Each structure stands twice: as C-alpha cells, then as structure tokens.
Amino acid sequence: FEHGQLRQELLEMRRDEWQELRDLLYKNRSGLSNAERLMAEIVAAGCLGGDHLWRDLGLRSRDQLSHLMAQFFQPLAAANFQDMKWKKFFYKQLCEAGGGYVCRAPSCEECAAYGDCFGPED
C-alpha cells in the first residue's frame, strides 16, 4: 500500500462516524447563520482527531470551543450543563440516541471513566 491509499482507506472506514457526528450537529444548529452547516462539518471532522477537540480544531482553549458551541449549536451547548468534555459529550449523545456507540454505564456518575469526561483539559 502507498501511504496515501492507506490513509484514504482509513478515512473511508470513519466516514459513517463523521456523518453521525455531523448530523447530530446539524440537528442542533442555533438557526442564526448559514455558516452553521459548514461549522458542523468542521467540528465533526475535528472529532476524528486524537487530541482534545479544541486542539484538533486549532483553537487556543476549551473556552473558545464552548463559545463556538454556544454560538453555532445552542441546543447542544445548553444540554451540556454539566460541562462534559465536548467530544465525549457528542459520543454520549449518539449513544443515547441508539447509535452504534457503547455507553459504559447507565449514568456518568457510575462510570469508571468519569474523570476522563469531566474536569480540566491541559
């Protein structure tokens, strides 16, 4: 395999995941701007990265990401009232909607990975 061909195959494997994330964001747009659709695609792509979402999007802090969410995706921003890390919050939303994602526990407070989802990001 050439490096480019392997990369393309890996991207195709995650296309469904990207589409589910994009659709979640589409459904929760603030309804104020046409840019929200494009922003949903960008944020969904950032979720496929391996670092904190705000870093994968090239932002300076998680606060900037939270501001972006409040501006473009207000219903999701309001639903994240416990300040869960955004990427984890999105996957939790997909899990609860019956997607193919595994919910680790019936509630976050019972989950062994609680500290990974809530708390500071460095």
C-alpha positions in Angstrom: 0.0 0.0 0.0 1.1 3.5 -0.7 0.8 5.9 2.3 -1.9 7.9 0.6 -4.0 4.9 -0.3 -3.8 3.5 3.2 -4.8 6.9 4.6 -7.8 7.1 2.3 -9.0 3.7 3.3 -8.8 4.6 7.0 -10.8 7.8 6.3 -13.5 5.8 4.5 -13.8 3.5 7.5 -14.6 6.5 9.7 -16.9 8.2 7.2 -20.1 6.8 8.9 -18.9 8.1 12.2 -18.2 11.6 10.8 -21.7 11.6 9.2 -23.4 10.7 12.5 -21.5 13.5 14.3 -22.2 15.9 11.5 -25.9 15.0 11.6 -26.0 15.5 15.4 -24.6 18.9 15.0 -26.9 19.7 12.0 -29.9 18.8 14.1 -28.8 21.1 16.9 -27.9 24.3 15.0 -28.8 27.6 16.5 -30.5 28.6 13.3 -28.9 32.0 13.0 -26.4 31.6 10.2 -25.8 29.6 7.0 -22.3 29.0 8.4 -23.6 26.5 10.9 -23.8 23.7 8.3 -20.1 24.2 7.4 -19.2 24.5 11.1 -20.9 21.2 11.8 -18.8 19.5 9.1 -15.6 21.1 10.6 -16.4 20.2 14.2 -17.4 16.6 13.1 -14.0 16.3 11.3 -12.2 17.5 14.4 -13.9 14.8 16.5 -11.9 12.2 14.4 -8.6 13.6 15.7 -6.7 12.1 18.6 -6.3 15.1 20.9 -8.8 17.3 22.8 -11.3 18.6 20.3 -10.4 22.3 20.8 -6.8 21.4 20.0 -7.7 19.4 16.9 -9.8 22.4 15.7 -6.8 24.7 16.2 -8.4 26.7 18.9 -6.5 28.3 21.8 -8.6 26.8 24.6 -11.7 24.8 25.6 -13.4 28.1 26.4 -13.1 29.1 22.7 -14.8 25.8 21.8 -17.5 26.3 24.3 -18.1 29.8 22.9 -18.3 28.4 19.4 -20.8 25.7 20.5 -23.0 28.3 22.2 -22.9 30.5 19.1 -23.5 27.8 16.4 -25.1 24.9 18.3 -27.0 26.4 21.2 -29.3 23.4 21.9 -26.2 21.2 22.4 -24.4 23.9 24.4 -27.5 24.1 26.7 -27.7 20.3 27.1 -24.1 20.1 28.2 -24.9 21.8 31.5 -22.5 19.6 33.4 -19.6 20.8 31.3 -18.7 17.4 29.9 -15.8 17.5 27.5 -17.3 18.2 24.1 -16.1 15.2 22.2 -17.2 12.8 24.9 -20.5 14.7 25.1 -21.1 14.2 21.4 -20.5 10.4 21.6 -22.7 10.2 24.7 -25.5 11.9 22.7 -25.0 9.4 19.9 -25.1 6.5 22.3 -28.3 7.7 24.0 -29.9 8.1 20.6 -29.3 4.5 19.9 -26.3 4.8 17.7 -23.6 2.1 17.5 -21.6 3.6 20.3 -21.1 1.8 23.6 -22.4 3.6 26.7 -20.1 2.5 29.5 -22.6 2.9 32.4 -26.2 3.8 32.9 -25.2 7.2 34.2 -21.9 9.2 34.2 -21.6 9.2 37.9 -21.3 5.3 37.9 -18.8 5.2 35.1 -15.1 4.3 35.8 -14.0 6.8 33.2 -15.8 9.8 34.9 -12.6 11.7 35.3 -11.8 11.4 31.6 -15.1 13.1 30.6 -15.3 15.9 33.2 -12.6 18.2 34.6 -9.8 20.3 33.3 -8.2 19.9 29.9 -4.5 20.6 29.6 
